[in-house]
Amino acid sequence: MNIYDLTFEELENYFLDIEEKKYRASQVFKWLYKERVLSFDEMTDLSKELISKLKKDFNINYPLVVKEEHDKDVSKFLFKLNDNEHIESVVMYHDYGISLCVSSQVGCNMKCSFCESGKRGRVRNLLPSEMILQVIQIEKIIKKRISHIVVMGIGEPFDNFDNLVTFIKNANNPKGLEIGARHITVSTCGIVPKIYEFANLSYQVNLAISLHASNDKLRDELMPINKVYKLEELIESIKYYLKKTNRRVTFEYILLKGVNDKKENALELCKLVKDLNCYINLIPYNENSDKKYKKPKNDEIMKFYDIIKKEGINVTVRREFGSNISAACGQLRSKKEE
Ligand code: SAH
């Protein structure tokens, strides 16, 4: 097992189990998360016996970066995992800091009609270590600190719930990556029971919901998950989340030309979310391999934006990052090296 798969508490319990002192967990976490050593031998404040015990029970295997692509404010990294599967992560340089878009699965089972990541189906969940090490590995390469994490890469994070929670704990823990909860965003297509479960954890991380349509008929067509959890149930679960956490949610809404970008769509969207503490993030569609949809023209995007704004709802248009290197939303793939 990779030692990065354990939370701090789990590591404390491990040491208690082997009749060691609990504070060993603090020592080891410092080596892992602050010093970022690549082997147990480098943990110089541990005894030889303890080091060989750790070596027997754990490994520190990093996923390898096998390809990097750079564009103006964005870099994309292709990782090769230990079983030869591949995933991608994307770094975005903002004026407020550096954010990393982390993948949560190899492939994805959600089959949203506009998204490249689901083309292969879910191959497997990523381990917490494979999510954490995307951050650490990339920080080592860019030699800068990542200030924000968005779990918006390949995969549906709520379809890998337990590993996601371990990841969040270790990302947020001051002894871990030490990234503030409010700097972490999880995006889901709307797996309703998991939204309740997440709400009950009362984390202060940001929740984003991929909405993309404001009625069931259209959402059924775009996102198969809507056949399982209808909009009404989804909105109910979000109300519960808001009550429980006192946070604001983000609704992501892709703009697909001629599909969901008309005036009546905007008005229907406003009606759907008007009583919720939320904001809407419009995502101009990023074209990908199947050419099924088109991106609306800029003035059509702004018209849609203006309607929402006029209704008094907070709205932004997502800056288009990385489409030159296929690093934008919906373009990431779990592809083998070409
Ligand atoms: N499975 C999660 C995480 C993926 S996040 C989720 O659905 O939220 C990636 C975001 O990009 C989602 O809002 C997704 O719907 C959106 N997206 C997918 N394909 C896209 C495309 N071609 N253009 C723009 N956004 C896209």
CSV table of C-alpha atoms and ligand atoms in Angstrom, one decimal:
chain,number,residue,atom,x,y,z
A,1,MET,CA,0.0,0.0,0.0
A,2,ASN,CA,1.2,3.5,-0.8
A,3,ILE,CA,1.7,5.4,2.5
A,4,TYR,CA,0.0,8.5,0.9
A,5,ASP,CA,-3.2,6.5,1.0
A,6,LEU,CA,-3.5,7.0,4.7
A,7,THR,CA,-5.0,9.9,6.5
A,8,PHE,CA,-3.0,11.4,9.5
A,9,GLU,CA,-5.3,9.6,11.9
A,10,GLU,CA,-4.9,6.3,10.1
A,11,LEU,CA,-1.2,6.6,10.3
A,12,GLU,CA,-1.4,7.4,14.0
A,13,ASN,CA,-3.5,4.3,14.5
A,14,TYR,CA,-0.9,2.2,12.5
A,15,PHE,CA,1.8,3.3,14.9
A,16,LEU,CA,-0.3,2.6,17.9
A,17,ASP,CA,-1.0,-0.9,16.5
A,18,ILE,CA,2.7,-1.7,16.1
A,19,GLU,CA,3.3,-0.3,19.7
A,20,GLU,CA,5.0,2.8,18.6
A,21,LYS,CA,4.3,6.3,19.8
A,22,LYS,CA,1.5,8.3,18.1
A,23,TYR,CA,3.8,11.2,17.3
A,24,ARG,CA,5.6,9.1,14.8
A,25,ALA,CA,2.8,10.1,12.5
A,26,SER,CA,3.8,13.7,12.7
A,27,GLN,CA,7.4,12.9,11.9
A,28,VAL,CA,6.4,10.8,8.9
A,29,PHE,CA,3.9,13.3,7.6
A,30,LYS,CA,6.6,15.9,7.7
A,31,TRP,CA,8.9,13.8,5.6
A,32,LEU,CA,6.1,13.0,3.1
A,33,TYR,CA,4.3,16.3,2.8
A,34,LYS,CA,6.9,19.0,3.7
A,35,GLU,CA,10.3,17.4,2.8
A,36,ARG,CA,8.7,15.2,0.1
A,37,VAL,CA,11.3,12.4,0.3
A,38,LEU,CA,11.2,9.6,-2.2
A,39,SER,CA,12.3,6.8,0.2
A,40,PHE,CA,11.9,5.8,3.8
A,41,ASP,CA,15.7,5.7,4.2
A,42,GLU,CA,15.7,9.5,4.1
A,43,MET,CA,13.5,9.7,7.3
A,44,THR,CA,16.6,10.3,9.5
A,45,ASP,CA,14.8,10.8,12.8
A,46,LEU,CA,13.4,7.2,12.7
A,47,SER,CA,15.3,4.2,13.9
A,48,LYS,CA,16.6,1.6,11.4
A,49,GLU,CA,14.1,-0.9,12.7
A,50,LEU,CA,11.2,1.4,12.2
A,51,ILE,CA,12.3,2.3,8.7
A,52,SER,CA,12.5,-1.4,7.7
A,53,LYS,CA,9.1,-2.0,9.3
A,54,LEU,CA,7.6,0.9,7.2
A,55,LYS,CA,9.3,-0.4,4.1
A,56,LYS,CA,7.7,-3.8,4.7
A,57,ASP,CA,4.2,-2.3,5.1
A,58,PHE,CA,4.2,0.5,2.6
A,59,ASN,CA,5.7,2.0,-0.5
A,60,ILE,CA,6.1,5.6,-1.7
A,61,ASN,CA,5.5,5.2,-5.4
A,62,TYR,CA,5.0,8.4,-7.4
A,63,PRO,CA,3.0,8.4,-10.6
A,64,LEU,CA,5.4,9.5,-13.4
A,65,VAL,CA,4.9,12.5,-15.6
A,66,VAL,CA,5.5,11.2,-19.1
A,67,LYS,CA,4.4,14.3,-21.1
A,68,GLU,CA,4.1,18.0,-20.5
A,69,GLU,CA,2.4,20.6,-22.8
A,70,HIS,CA,2.5,24.3,-22.1
A,71,ASP,CA,0.4,27.1,-23.4
A,72,LYS,CA,0.2,30.7,-22.2
A,73,ASP,CA,-1.4,30.4,-18.7
A,74,VAL,CA,-1.8,26.7,-18.6
A,75,SER,CA,0.2,23.5,-18.6
A,76,LYS,CA,-1.0,20.0,-19.0
A,77,PHE,CA,0.7,16.9,-17.5
A,78,LEU,CA,0.2,13.3,-18.6
A,79,PHE,CA,0.8,10.8,-15.8
A,80,LYS,CA,1.6,7.2,-16.1
A,81,LEU,CA,0.2,5.2,-13.2
A,82,ASN,CA,1.7,2.1,-11.7
A,83,ASP,CA,-0.5,-0.2,-13.7
A,84,ASN,CA,0.3,1.7,-17.0
A,85,GLU,CA,-3.0,3.5,-17.1
A,86,HIS,CA,-2.8,7.3,-17.8
A,87,ILE,CA,-4.5,10.4,-16.5
A,88,GLU,CA,-4.1,14.1,-17.1
A,89,SER,CA,-3.9,17.1,-14.7
A,90,VAL,CA,-3.9,20.8,-15.7
A,91,VAL,CA,-2.2,23.7,-14.0
A,92,MET,CA,-3.7,27.1,-14.4
A,93,TYR,CA,-1.9,30.3,-13.6
A,94,HIS,CA,-4.3,33.0,-12.3
A,95,ASP,CA,-3.6,36.4,-10.9
A,96,TYR,CA,-4.8,35.1,-7.5
A,97,GLY,CA,-2.6,32.0,-7.4
A,98,ILE,CA,-2.0,28.7,-9.2
A,99,SER,CA,-4.8,26.1,-9.4
A,100,LEU,CA,-4.5,22.5,-10.3
A,101,CYS,CA,-7.3,20.5,-12.0
A,102,VAL,CA,-7.0,17.1,-10.5
A,103,SER,CA,-8.4,13.8,-12.0
A,104,SER,CA,-10.3,11.4,-9.8
A,105,GLN,CA,-10.7,8.3,-12.0
A,106,VAL,CA,-9.2,6.6,-15.0
A,107,GLY,CA,-12.0,7.2,-17.5
A,108,CYS,CA,-15.6,8.0,-16.3
A,109,ASN,CA,-18.9,6.2,-16.2
A,110,MET,CA,-21.2,9.2,-16.5
A,111,LYS,CA,-21.3,9.3,-20.3
A,112,CYS,CA,-22.2,13.0,-20.6
A,113,SER,CA,-22.8,13.5,-24.3
A,114,PHE,CA,-20.5,16.5,-24.6
A,115,CYS,CA,-17.5,15.2,-22.6
A,116,GLU,CA,-14.4,13.5,-23.9
A,117,SER,CA,-13.4,12.0,-20.5
A,118,GLY,CA,-16.3,9.5,-20.5
A,119,LYS,CA,-15.6,8.0,-23.9
A,120,ARG,CA,-13.7,5.0,-22.4
A,121,GLY,CA,-16.0,4.4,-19.4
A,122,ARG,CA,-14.6,4.0,-16.0
A,123,VAL,CA,-11.5,1.8,-15.9
A,124,ARG,CA,-10.9,2.3,-12.2
A,125,ASN,CA,-10.9,4.7,-9.3
A,126,LEU,CA,-7.8,6.7,-8.4
A,127,LEU,CA,-6.4,6.0,-5.0
A,128,PRO,CA,-6.0,8.9,-2.6
A,129,SER,CA,-2.3,8.7,-3.1
A,130,GLU,CA,-2.7,9.1,-6.9
A,131,MET,CA,-4.7,12.3,-6.4
A,132,ILE,CA,-2.4,13.7,-3.7
A,133,LEU,CA,0.7,12.9,-5.8
A,134,GLN,CA,-0.6,14.7,-8.8
A,135,VAL,CA,-0.3,17.9,-6.7
A,136,ILE,CA,3.1,17.0,-5.1
A,137,GLN,CA,4.7,15.8,-8.4
A,138,ILE,CA,3.5,18.9,-10.3
A,139,GLU,CA,4.7,21.3,-7.5
A,140,LYS,CA,8.1,19.6,-7.8
A,141,ILE,CA,8.2,20.2,-11.5
A,142,ILE,CA,7.0,23.8,-11.6
A,143,LYS,CA,8.9,24.6,-8.4
A,144,LYS,CA,5.9,26.7,-7.2
A,145,ARG,CA,3.2,26.2,-4.7
A,146,ILE,CA,-0.3,25.2,-5.8
A,147,SER,CA,-2.8,27.4,-4.0
A,148,HIS,CA,-6.1,26.0,-5.3
A,149,ILE,CA,-7.3,22.6,-6.2
A,150,VAL,CA,-10.3,21.9,-8.4
A,151,VAL,CA,-11.4,18.2,-8.7
A,152,MET,CA,-12.6,18.8,-12.2
A,153,GLY,CA,-10.3,16.6,-14.2
A,154,ILE,CA,-11.1,13.1,-15.5
A,155,GLY,CA,-13.7,11.2,-13.6
A,156,GLU,CA,-16.7,11.8,-11.3
A,157,PRO,CA,-15.4,12.5,-7.8
A,158,PHE,CA,-18.6,11.4,-6.1
A,159,ASP,CA,-18.3,8.0,-7.9
A,160,ASN,CA,-15.1,7.6,-5.9
A,161,PHE,CA,-16.3,9.1,-2.7
A,162,ASP,CA,-14.2,7.5,0.1
A,163,ASN,CA,-10.9,8.1,-1.8
A,164,LEU,CA,-12.0,11.6,-2.5
A,165,VAL,CA,-12.7,12.2,1.2
A,166,THR,CA,-9.2,10.9,2.2
A,167,PHE,CA,-7.7,13.2,-0.5
A,168,ILE,CA,-9.5,16.2,0.8
A,169,LYS,CA,-8.4,15.5,4.4
A,170,ASN,CA,-4.8,15.2,3.4
A,171,ALA,CA,-4.9,18.2,1.1
A,172,ASN,CA,-6.5,20.3,3.8
A,173,ASN,CA,-4.6,19.1,6.9
A,174,PRO,CA,-1.9,21.6,8.0
A,175,LYS,CA,0.4,18.6,8.4
A,176,GLY,CA,-0.5,17.6,4.9
A,177,LEU,CA,-0.6,19.8,1.8
A,178,GLU,CA,-2.1,22.6,3.9
A,179,ILE,CA,-4.5,23.9,1.3
A,180,GLY,CA,-7.4,25.9,2.8
A,181,ALA,CA,-10.8,24.2,2.5
A,182,ARG,CA,-12.1,27.2,0.7
A,183,HIS,CA,-9.4,26.8,-1.9
A,184,ILE,CA,-10.6,23.3,-2.8
A,185,THR,CA,-13.5,22.8,-5.2
A,186,VAL,CA,-15.3,19.5,-6.0
A,187,SER,CA,-17.4,19.3,-9.1
A,188,THR,CA,-20.1,16.7,-9.5
A,189,CYS,CA,-22.6,15.8,-12.3
A,190,GLY,CA,-25.2,15.3,-9.5
A,191,ILE,CA,-25.0,12.0,-7.7
A,192,VAL,CA,-27.8,12.9,-5.2
A,193,PRO,CA,-27.2,10.5,-2.3
A,194,LYS,CA,-23.5,11.6,-2.3
A,195,ILE,CA,-24.5,15.2,-2.1
A,196,TYR,CA,-26.3,14.5,1.1
A,197,GLU,CA,-23.4,12.5,2.4
A,198,PHE,CA,-21.0,15.3,1.5
A,199,ALA,CA,-23.2,17.8,3.2
A,200,ASN,CA,-23.2,15.8,6.4
A,201,LEU,CA,-19.4,16.0,6.5
A,202,SER,CA,-19.8,19.8,6.8
A,203,TYR,CA,-16.6,20.6,5.1
A,204,GLN,CA,-16.0,24.2,4.0
A,205,VAL,CA,-14.8,23.1,0.5
A,206,ASN,CA,-16.6,24.5,-2.5
A,207,LEU,CA,-19.2,22.4,-4.3
A,208,ALA,CA,-19.9,22.9,-8.0
A,209,ILE,CA,-22.7,21.2,-9.8
A,210,SER,CA,-22.6,20.4,-13.5
A,211,LEU,CA,-26.1,21.5,-14.4
A,212,HIS,CA,-26.0,22.2,-18.1
A,213,ALA,CA,-29.8,22.1,-18.6
A,214,SER,CA,-32.8,23.5,-16.8
A,215,ASN,CA,-35.4,20.9,-17.6
A,216,ASP,CA,-35.4,17.1,-17.3
A,217,LYS,CA,-36.1,16.5,-21.0
A,218,LEU,CA,-32.9,18.2,-22.2
A,219,ARG,CA,-30.8,17.1,-19.2
A,220,ASP,CA,-31.8,13.5,-19.8
A,221,GLU,CA,-30.4,13.9,-23.3
A,222,LEU,CA,-27.1,15.5,-22.3
A,223,MET,CA,-26.4,13.7,-19.0
A,224,PRO,CA,-27.6,10.1,-18.4
A,225,ILE,CA,-27.3,10.7,-14.6
A,226,ASN,CA,-30.4,12.8,-14.9
A,227,LYS,CA,-32.4,9.6,-15.7
A,228,VAL,CA,-31.5,8.4,-12.2
A,229,TYR,CA,-31.7,11.6,-10.2
A,230,LYS,CA,-34.2,14.2,-11.7
A,231,LEU,CA,-33.7,17.9,-11.4
A,232,GLU,CA,-36.2,18.3,-8.6
A,233,GLU,CA,-34.3,15.7,-6.4
A,234,LEU,CA,-31.0,17.3,-7.3
A,235,ILE,CA,-32.2,20.8,-6.3
A,236,GLU,CA,-33.6,19.3,-3.0
A,237,SER,CA,-30.2,17.8,-2.2
A,238,ILE,CA,-28.5,21.2,-2.9
A,239,LYS,CA,-30.9,23.0,-0.6
A,240,TYR,CA,-30.0,20.5,2.1
A,241,TYR,CA,-26.3,21.1,1.4
A,242,LEU,CA,-26.7,24.8,1.6
A,243,LYS,CA,-28.6,24.6,4.9
A,244,LYS,CA,-26.0,22.3,6.4
A,245,THR,CA,-22.9,24.1,5.3
A,246,ASN,CA,-24.0,27.7,4.9
A,247,ARG,CA,-21.9,27.8,1.8
A,248,ARG,CA,-22.7,29.0,-1.7
A,249,VAL,CA,-22.8,26.5,-4.6
A,250,THR,CA,-21.7,27.0,-8.1
A,251,PHE,CA,-23.8,25.8,-11.0
A,252,GLU,CA,-21.7,25.0,-14.1
A,253,TYR,CA,-23.6,25.5,-17.3
A,254,ILE,CA,-22.0,24.6,-20.7
A,255,LEU,CA,-23.3,26.7,-23.6
A,256,LEU,CA,-24.0,24.5,-26.6
A,257,LYS,CA,-25.0,26.3,-29.7
A,258,GLY,CA,-28.7,25.8,-30.6
A,259,VAL,CA,-29.1,23.2,-27.8
A,260,ASN,CA,-29.3,25.1,-24.4
A,261,ASP,CA,-28.3,28.6,-25.3
A,262,LYS,CA,-31.7,30.3,-26.1
A,263,LYS,CA,-33.4,33.1,-24.2
A,264,GLU,CA,-36.0,30.7,-22.8
A,265,ASN,CA,-33.3,28.4,-21.5
A,266,ALA,CA,-31.7,31.3,-19.6
A,267,LEU,CA,-35.0,32.3,-18.1
A,268,GLU,CA,-35.8,28.7,-17.1
A,269,LEU,CA,-32.4,28.4,-15.5
A,270,CYS,CA,-33.0,31.5,-13.5
A,271,LYS,CA,-36.3,30.2,-12.3
A,272,LEU,CA,-34.7,26.9,-11.2
A,273,VAL,CA,-32.0,28.5,-9.1
A,274,LYS,CA,-33.5,31.8,-8.0
A,275,ASP,CA,-34.1,30.9,-4.3
A,276,LEU,CA,-30.6,29.3,-3.8
A,277,ASN,CA,-27.4,30.8,-2.5
A,278,CYS,CA,-25.5,30.2,-5.7
A,279,TYR,CA,-23.7,31.5,-8.7
A,280,ILE,CA,-23.8,30.4,-12.3
A,281,ASN,CA,-20.6,29.7,-14.1
A,282,LEU,CA,-21.2,29.7,-17.9
A,283,ILE,CA,-18.7,27.5,-19.8
A,284,PRO,CA,-18.5,28.1,-23.5
A,285,TYR,CA,-18.4,24.6,-25.0
A,286,ASN,CA,-14.9,23.3,-25.8
A,287,GLU,CA,-15.0,21.4,-29.1
A,288,ASN,CA,-13.6,17.9,-28.9
A,289,SER,CA,-13.1,14.9,-31.2
A,290,ASP,CA,-16.7,14.1,-32.1
A,291,LYS,CA,-17.8,17.5,-33.3
A,292,LYS,CA,-21.3,16.8,-32.1
A,293,TYR,CA,-21.9,20.3,-30.7
A,294,LYS,CA,-20.7,23.8,-31.5
A,295,LYS,CA,-19.7,26.7,-29.3
A,296,PRO,CA,-22.1,29.7,-29.5
A,297,LYS,CA,-20.7,33.0,-30.8
A,298,ASN,CA,-19.4,35.4,-28.3
A,299,ASP,CA,-22.3,37.8,-28.6
A,300,GLU,CA,-24.7,34.9,-28.1
A,301,ILE,CA,-22.8,34.0,-24.9
A,302,MET,CA,-23.0,37.6,-23.7
A,303,LYS,CA,-26.7,37.7,-24.4
A,304,PHE,CA,-27.3,34.6,-22.3
A,305,TYR,CA,-25.1,36.2,-19.6
A,306,ASP,CA,-27.0,39.5,-19.6
A,307,ILE,CA,-30.4,37.8,-19.2
A,308,ILE,CA,-29.2,36.0,-16.1
A,309,LYS,CA,-27.5,39.1,-14.7
A,310,LYS,CA,-30.7,41.1,-15.2
A,311,GLU,CA,-32.6,38.5,-13.2
A,312,GLY,CA,-30.3,39.5,-10.3
A,313,ILE,CA,-28.4,36.2,-10.2
A,314,ASN,CA,-24.6,36.1,-9.8
A,315,VAL,CA,-23.1,34.9,-13.1
A,316,THR,CA,-19.6,34.6,-14.7
A,317,VAL,CA,-18.3,33.3,-17.9
A,318,ARG,CA,-15.5,30.8,-17.4
A,319,ARG,CA,-12.2,32.0,-18.9
A,320,GLU,CA,-11.2,29.7,-21.7
A,321,PHE,CA,-8.1,27.9,-20.6
A,322,GLY,CA,-6.0,25.6,-22.5
A,323,SER,CA,-8.0,24.6,-25.6
A,324,ASN,CA,-4.9,24.9,-27.7
A,325,ILE,CA,-3.4,21.9,-25.9
A,326,SER,CA,-6.7,20.1,-25.3
A,327,ALA,CA,-6.5,20.9,-21.6
A,328,ALA,CA,-9.9,22.6,-21.3
A,329,CYS,CA,-13.0,21.2,-19.5
A,330,GLY,CA,-14.2,18.1,-21.2
A,331,GLN,CA,-11.1,17.6,-23.3
A,332,LEU,CA,-9.0,15.5,-20.9
A,333,ARG,CA,-8.6,11.8,-21.6
A,334,SER,CA,-7.2,8.7,-20.0
A,335,LYS,CA,-5.3,8.0,-23.1
A,336,LYS,CA,-2.3,5.8,-23.6
A,337,GLU,CA,0.9,7.5,-24.8
A,338,GLU,CA,0.7,8.1,-28.5
B,1,SAH,N1,-17.6,14.7,-13.3
B,1,SAH,C1,-17.5,16.0,-12.7
B,1,SAH,C2,-16.1,16.5,-12.8
B,1,SAH,C3,-15.8,17.0,-14.2
B,1,SAH,S1,-15.7,18.7,-14.1
B,1,SAH,C4,-18.6,16.9,-13.2
B,1,SAH,O1,-19.3,16.4,-14.1
B,1,SAH,O2,-18.8,17.9,-12.7
B,1,SAH,C5,-15.5,19.2,-15.7
B,1,SAH,C6,-16.6,20.2,-16.1
B,1,SAH,O3,-16.4,20.5,-17.5
B,1,SAH,C7,-18.0,19.7,-15.9
B,1,SAH,O4,-18.8,20.8,-15.6
B,1,SAH,C8,-18.3,19.2,-17.3
B,1,SAH,O5,-19.6,19.0,-17.5
B,1,SAH,C9,-17.6,20.2,-18.1
B,1,SAH,N2,-17.4,19.8,-19.5
B,1,SAH,C10,-17.4,18.5,-20.0
B,1,SAH,N3,-17.2,18.5,-21.3
B,1,SAH,C11,-17.1,19.8,-21.7
B,1,SAH,C12,-16.8,20.5,-22.9
B,1,SAH,N4,-16.6,19.8,-24.0
B,1,SAH,N5,-16.8,21.8,-22.9
B,1,SAH,C13,-16.9,22.5,-21.8
B,1,SAH,N6,-17.1,22.0,-20.6
B,1,SAH,C14,-17.2,20.6,-20.5
